[in-house]
Amino acid sequence: MPASQEGAGESCREKLEAVVRAYVGFSLENAALLDLMCSVKKDAQASTALLKAGRRWSELIEGQRRGDVREGPLEWIGVPVFATLHGFADLAATGMIPPEAAERGLDEAIAFILRGCAPDGRA
C-alpha cells in the first residue's frame, strides 16, 4: 500500500494510539538508544533538522482539521502529549514502572493523552 494511503481510514485516536504504542515499544527495546537520542537533543550542536523533527505534530494537525483534536496552538496541545508519552516511555524503559504494570499503565497514559486532545476533554 502506498505510504499516502496507509492508515487512511484510521481515526486520529487510532493513529495517536499506534504512535504512542510504537514509541513506547521502541523505548523498551532500545533503552540505551532512547537515552542517547534524548541527550543529543540537549546538545547545543544538535542539528536544526533534529530539533524541528521533534516539534512535528502532523497527527494533531490532521486531528484538528477533522474535529477530533481540540482547537488551539499545536504547541499547547502537543507538548503535554509528548511529555506524557516520553515520560511514560522513559519510566518504563528504566524499570521505574515494573514490566507487569507497564501494559495497564500504557493504557492509562493513552487514555490520558486522548482526553487531553479531545475537543470536549472526554476521549
XYZ file of N, CA, C and O in Angstrom:
492
model
N 0.844 -1.177 0.000
C 0.000 0.000 0.000
C 0.889 1.239 0.000
O 1.820 1.334 0.784
N 0.612 2.217 -0.875
C 1.415 3.439 -0.887
C 1.353 4.155 0.459
O 0.334 4.130 1.136
N 2.447 4.816 0.807
C 2.523 5.494 2.103
C 1.400 6.504 2.281
O 0.898 6.691 3.375
N 0.967 7.158 1.204
C -0.079 8.160 1.334
C -1.428 7.546 1.681
O -2.321 8.240 2.121
N -1.590 6.250 1.474
C -2.848 5.591 1.778
C -2.797 4.791 3.065
O -3.824 4.314 3.521
N -1.626 4.631 3.647
C -1.515 3.874 4.885
C -2.327 4.545 5.968
O -2.197 5.736 6.210
N -3.203 3.798 6.592
C -3.981 4.306 7.703
C -5.009 5.347 7.306
O -5.504 6.073 8.152
N -5.345 5.424 5.984
C -6.260 6.454 5.513
C -7.615 6.380 6.210
O -8.253 7.393 6.420
N -8.063 5.189 6.587
C -9.356 5.049 7.226
C -9.293 5.115 8.740
O -10.315 5.044 9.399
N -8.105 5.232 9.305
C -7.962 5.261 10.756
C -8.339 6.626 11.308
O -8.077 7.650 10.696
N -8.924 6.608 12.487
C -9.248 7.861 13.162
C -7.981 8.444 13.776
O -6.966 7.758 13.932
N -8.063 9.698 14.146
C -6.945 10.345 14.834
C -6.622 9.576 16.112
O -5.459 9.373 16.440
N -7.648 9.156 16.817
C -7.473 8.395 18.052
C -6.652 7.128 17.802
O -5.710 6.835 18.532
N -7.001 6.393 16.748
C -6.281 5.155 16.425
C -4.836 5.445 16.035
O -3.919 4.710 16.432
N -4.632 6.508 15.278
C -3.275 6.858 14.859
C -2.426 7.282 16.053
O -1.275 6.859 16.180
N -2.987 8.127 16.918
C -2.234 8.542 18.104
C -1.904 7.349 18.985
O -0.785 7.230 19.493
N -2.867 6.455 19.165
C -2.605 5.273 19.980
C -1.497 4.423 19.363
O -0.606 3.937 20.064
N -1.515 4.265 18.044
C -0.477 3.478 17.371
C 0.898 4.135 17.534
O 1.893 3.442 17.783
N 0.954 5.456 17.421
C 2.226 6.171 17.590
C 2.742 5.994 19.011
O 3.931 5.722 19.226
N 1.858 6.155 19.994
C 2.253 6.011 21.399
C 2.782 4.600 21.651
O 3.847 4.422 22.252
N 2.055 3.600 21.202
C 2.488 2.203 21.427
C 3.811 1.914 20.717
O 4.684 1.246 21.271
N 3.987 2.444 19.519
C 5.245 2.230 18.789
C 6.409 2.912 19.501
O 7.495 2.335 19.638
N 6.200 4.130 19.970
C 7.256 4.867 20.667
C 7.660 4.156 21.954
O 8.846 3.988 22.242
N 6.670 3.738 22.721
C 6.971 3.039 23.975
C 7.618 1.695 23.677
O 8.591 1.303 24.337
N 7.123 0.976 22.678
C 7.733 -0.306 22.302
C 9.191 -0.132 21.914
O 10.067 -0.890 22.349
N 9.464 0.878 21.086
C 10.841 1.177 20.706
C 11.677 1.488 21.935
O 12.802 1.011 22.082
N 11.118 2.294 22.830
C 11.842 2.703 24.034
C 12.197 1.514 24.919
O 13.293 1.450 25.485
N 11.266 0.580 25.047
C 11.522 -0.598 25.875
C 12.576 -1.507 25.259
O 13.397 -2.090 25.963
N 12.566 -1.602 23.946
C 13.524 -2.470 23.255
C 14.890 -1.808 23.075
O 15.882 -2.496 22.835
N 14.937 -0.492 23.176
C 16.170 0.251 22.890
C 16.413 1.347 23.917
O 16.628 2.508 23.567
N 16.398 0.994 25.190
C 16.507 1.988 26.262
C 17.784 2.825 26.141
O 17.748 4.052 26.311
N 18.902 2.200 25.844
C 20.161 2.944 25.738
C 20.127 3.903 24.548
O 20.611 5.036 24.643
N 19.545 3.466 23.454
C 19.436 4.330 22.277
C 18.500 5.505 22.558
O 18.786 6.637 22.172
N 17.404 5.259 23.255
C 16.488 6.343 23.635
C 17.228 7.378 24.473
O 17.112 8.586 24.238
N 17.996 6.916 25.420
C 18.759 7.823 26.274
C 19.747 8.645 25.447
O 19.870 9.856 25.627
N 20.420 7.999 24.524
C 21.375 8.690 23.659
C 20.664 9.720 22.784
O 21.107 10.862 22.661
N 19.535 9.323 22.199
C 18.790 10.241 21.339
C 18.360 11.488 22.105
O 18.445 12.600 21.598
N 17.907 11.299 23.308
C 17.431 12.436 24.106
C 18.579 13.303 24.584
O 18.434 14.519 24.691
N 19.717 12.716 24.856
C 20.855 13.519 25.286
C 21.393 14.359 24.134
O 21.853 15.478 24.348
N 21.303 13.855 22.915
C 21.769 14.605 21.752
C 20.907 15.839 21.536
O 21.411 16.905 21.185
N 19.604 15.745 21.788
C 18.727 16.896 21.599
C 19.101 18.043 22.525
O 18.851 19.195 22.218
N 19.703 17.753 23.665
C 20.077 18.783 24.631
C 21.401 19.451 24.260
O 21.748 20.488 24.791
N 22.137 18.838 23.354
C 23.435 19.333 22.943
C 23.281 20.597 22.096
O 22.466 20.645 21.172
N 24.048 21.599 22.389
C 23.988 22.850 21.631
C 24.351 22.638 20.164
O 23.994 23.446 19.314
N 25.056 21.563 19.861
C 25.469 21.280 18.496
C 24.445 20.443 17.716
O 24.692 20.081 16.571
N 23.314 20.111 18.338
C 22.294 19.302 17.663
C 21.825 20.018 16.406
O 21.717 21.239 16.369
N 21.555 19.236 15.380
C 21.179 19.834 14.105
C 19.803 20.479 14.175
O 18.929 20.067 14.931
N 19.614 21.482 13.368
C 18.326 22.157 13.267
C 17.264 21.164 12.808
O 16.131 21.201 13.284
N 17.606 20.269 11.896
C 16.645 19.287 11.392
C 16.160 18.373 12.518
O 14.970 18.047 12.586
N 17.070 17.952 13.397
C 16.683 17.094 14.517
C 15.722 17.825 15.448
O 14.715 17.269 15.871
N 16.026 19.075 15.739
C 15.160 19.853 16.616
C 13.788 20.072 15.992
O 12.766 19.978 16.666
N 13.750 20.355 14.694
C 12.474 20.539 14.005
C 11.669 19.245 13.989
O 10.450 19.272 14.134
N 12.334 18.125 13.797
C 11.635 16.841 13.765
C 10.934 16.574 15.084
O 9.841 15.996 15.112
N 11.525 16.986 16.173
C 10.927 16.785 17.486
C 9.706 17.651 17.724
O 8.961 17.429 18.671
N 9.482 18.607 16.855
C 8.344 19.522 17.018
C 7.234 19.281 16.001
O 6.350 20.111 15.846
N 7.272 18.182 15.288
C 6.238 17.884 14.295
C 5.003 17.341 14.986
O 5.072 16.437 15.804
N 3.890 17.866 14.596
C 2.620 17.469 15.212
C 1.619 17.057 14.129
O 0.450 17.389 14.203
N 2.059 16.309 13.117
C 1.202 16.025 11.964
C -0.111 15.352 12.333
O -1.162 15.692 11.792
N -0.089 14.404 13.251
C -1.339 13.733 13.637
C -2.284 14.699 14.336
O -3.500 14.622 14.172
N -1.742 15.626 15.104
C -2.583 16.600 15.794
C -3.178 17.596 14.807
O -4.341 17.989 14.938
N -2.396 17.998 13.806
C -2.905 18.922 12.784
C -4.068 18.264 12.052
O -5.130 18.864 11.880
N -3.866 17.034 11.619
C -4.931 16.307 10.925
C -6.138 16.148 11.841
O -7.285 16.322 11.410
N -5.910 15.838 13.101
C -6.997 15.692 14.056
C -7.781 16.978 14.255
O -9.007 16.949 14.383
N -7.088 18.115 14.256
C -7.793 19.393 14.378
C -8.663 19.635 13.152
O -9.809 20.068 13.277
N -8.137 19.332 11.988
C -8.913 19.519 10.755
C -10.185 18.681 10.761
O -11.213 19.104 10.256
N -10.094 17.480 11.323
C -11.235 16.565 11.351
C -12.150 16.822 12.551
O -13.184 16.186 12.666
N -11.743 17.693 13.467
C -12.553 17.977 14.644
C -12.343 16.989 15.782
O -13.089 16.991 16.754
N -11.308 16.129 15.674
C -11.018 15.131 16.705
C -10.117 15.670 17.804
O -10.020 15.079 18.876
N -9.421 16.755 17.521
C -8.479 17.352 18.466
C -8.944 18.777 18.732
O -9.327 19.505 17.810
N -8.883 19.162 20.002
C -9.365 20.492 20.393
C -8.599 21.582 19.653
O -7.467 21.398 19.219
N -9.239 22.713 19.544
C -8.627 23.883 18.908
C -7.542 24.449 19.817
O -7.571 24.242 21.023
N -6.638 25.174 19.222
C -5.588 25.837 19.968
C -4.244 25.646 19.302
O -4.100 24.822 18.404
N -3.262 26.424 19.737
C -1.911 26.275 19.187
C -1.401 24.855 19.415
O -1.548 24.295 20.505
N -0.810 24.288 18.387
C -0.363 22.895 18.470
C 0.671 22.674 19.560
O 0.711 21.605 20.157
N 1.491 23.670 19.838
C 2.483 23.503 20.895
C 1.802 23.296 22.248
O 2.282 22.547 23.080
N 0.688 23.969 22.478
C -0.018 23.847 23.760
C -0.657 22.476 23.900
O -0.865 21.999 25.013
N -0.991 21.874 22.788
C -1.586 20.537 22.811
C -0.483 19.478 22.711
O -0.466 18.506 23.454
N 0.447 19.682 21.810
C 1.480 18.689 21.536
C 2.512 18.501 22.630
O 2.955 17.384 22.879
N 2.898 19.567 23.301
C 3.918 19.434 24.348
C 3.438 18.519 25.477
O 4.160 17.606 25.881
N 2.216 18.711 26.004
C 1.758 17.774 27.043
C 1.628 16.331 26.523
O 1.878 15.381 27.257
N 1.248 16.181 25.249
C 1.165 14.845 24.662
C 2.548 14.202 24.675
O 2.726 13.085 25.156
N 3.539 14.924 24.161
C 4.884 14.348 24.096
C 5.476 14.162 25.482
O 6.156 13.176 25.745
N 5.216 15.097 26.385
C 5.751 14.963 27.744
C 5.201 13.705 28.415
O 5.942 12.962 29.065
N 3.909 13.460 28.243
C 3.298 12.258 28.812
C 3.869 11.007 28.150
O 4.271 10.062 28.826
N 3.929 11.029 26.828
C 4.435 9.880 26.071
C 5.886 9.582 26.427
O 6.232 8.459 26.797
N 6.734 10.590 26.344
C 8.152 10.360 26.610
C 8.399 10.030 28.083
O 9.224 9.173 28.402
N 7.683 10.701 28.966
C 7.837 10.408 30.392
C 7.481 8.969 30.709
O 8.207 8.279 31.430
N 6.360 8.497 30.163
C 5.973 7.107 30.391
C 7.020 6.167 29.809
O 7.439 5.203 30.461
N 7.441 6.437 28.571
C 8.430 5.573 27.919
C 9.716 5.503 28.723
O 10.289 4.424 28.925
N 10.182 6.646 29.202
C 11.413 6.680 29.990
C 11.256 5.920 31.307
O 12.133 5.148 31.697
N 10.139 6.133 31.991
C 9.899 5.418 33.253
C 9.829 3.909 33.034
O 10.381 3.136 33.820
N 9.174 3.498 31.965
C 9.070 2.058 31.674
C 10.423 1.485 31.269
O 10.814 0.406 31.718
N 11.160 2.221 30.427
C 12.449 1.731 29.937
C 13.493 1.624 31.040
O 14.372 0.764 30.995
N 13.395 2.479 32.050
C 14.379 2.449 33.144
C 13.930 1.558 34.300
O 14.623 1.470 35.310
N 12.776 0.912 34.160
C 12.300 -0.001 35.199
C 11.560 0.668 36.338
O 11.190 0.014 37.311
N 11.337 1.977 36.231
C 10.598 2.682 37.281
C 9.132 2.237 37.306
O 8.477 2.319 38.337
N 8.644 1.812 36.151
C 7.332 1.168 36.071
C 7.628 -0.310 35.862
O 8.238 -0.689 34.856
N 7.238 -1.162 36.796
C 7.532 -2.591 36.652
C 6.900 -3.164 35.382
O 5.793 -2.746 34.996
N 7.583 -4.095 34.723
C 7.059 -4.666 33.477
C 5.627 -5.188 33.611
O 4.830 -5.033 32.695
N 5.296 -5.773 34.761
C 3.948 -6.316 34.928
C 2.882 -5.216 35.012
O 1.699 -5.471 34.808
N 3.288 -3.991 35.286
C 2.345 -2.872 35.362
C 2.394 -1.991 34.116
O 1.543 -1.113 33.952
N 3.357 -2.223 33.246
C 3.566 -1.334 32.100
C 2.394 -1.336 31.133
O 1.986 -0.264 30.668
N 1.824 -2.474 30.819
C 0.730 -2.510 29.835
C -0.485 -1.747 30.352
O -1.064 -0.934 29.647
N -0.867 -1.995 31.588
C -2.004 -1.266 32.158
C -1.680 0.225 32.249
O -2.504 1.073 31.949
N -0.468 0.542 32.649
C -0.054 1.937 32.728
C -0.063 2.611 31.367
O -0.435 3.781 31.243
N 0.333 1.873 30.334
C 0.322 2.418 28.984
C -1.113 2.697 28.543
O -1.396 3.746 27.960
N -2.020 1.798 28.835
C -3.437 2.030 28.512
C -3.933 3.306 29.188
O -4.649 4.106 28.590
N -3.550 3.496 30.444
C -3.966 4.694 31.190
C -3.319 5.955 30.611
O -3.964 7.007 30.525
N -2.059 5.864 30.223
C -1.375 7.022 29.626
C -2.028 7.400 28.299
O -2.225 8.590 28.015
N -2.393 6.410 27.499
C -3.070 6.672 26.227
C -4.415 7.349 26.478
O -4.761 8.333 25.821
N -5.180 6.837 27.426
C -6.477 7.444 27.750
C -6.284 8.896 28.198
O -7.056 9.784 27.813
N -5.246 9.152 28.988
C -4.936 10.499 29.469
C -4.609 11.423 28.299
O -5.107 12.552 28.219
N -3.782 10.944 27.386
C -3.405 11.730 26.201
C -4.639 12.041 25.360
O -4.843 13.183 24.936
N -5.462 11.039 25.128
C -6.648 11.240 24.299
C -7.629 12.222 24.932
O -8.208 13.063 24.242
N -7.796 12.141 26.252
C -8.669 13.111 26.941
C -8.124 14.524 26.789
O -8.871 15.477 26.588
N -6.815 14.657 26.892
C -6.201 15.975 26.774
C -6.314 16.573 25.387
O -6.303 17.788 25.238
N -6.446 15.733 24.376
C -6.565 16.206 22.998
C -8.007 16.405 22.552
O -8.273 17.145 21.623
N -8.925 15.744 23.218
C -10.321 15.746 22.789
C -10.928 17.144 22.849
O -10.629 17.913 23.770
N -11.770 17.470 21.882
C -12.401 18.787 21.874
C -13.180 19.104 23.138
O -13.213 20.243 23.581
N -13.794 18.119 23.751
C -14.608 18.362 24.950
C -13.948 17.840 26.213
O -14.565 17.811 27.269
N -12.684 17.387 26.116
C -11.964 16.882 27.281
C -12.319 15.454 27.651
O -11.851 14.943 28.653
N -13.149 14.813 26.833
C -13.514 13.414 27.087
C -13.114 12.604 25.868
O -13.471 12.945 24.755
N -12.397 11.528 26.091
C -11.981 10.674 24.968
C -13.022 9.623 24.700
O -13.765 9.223 25.534
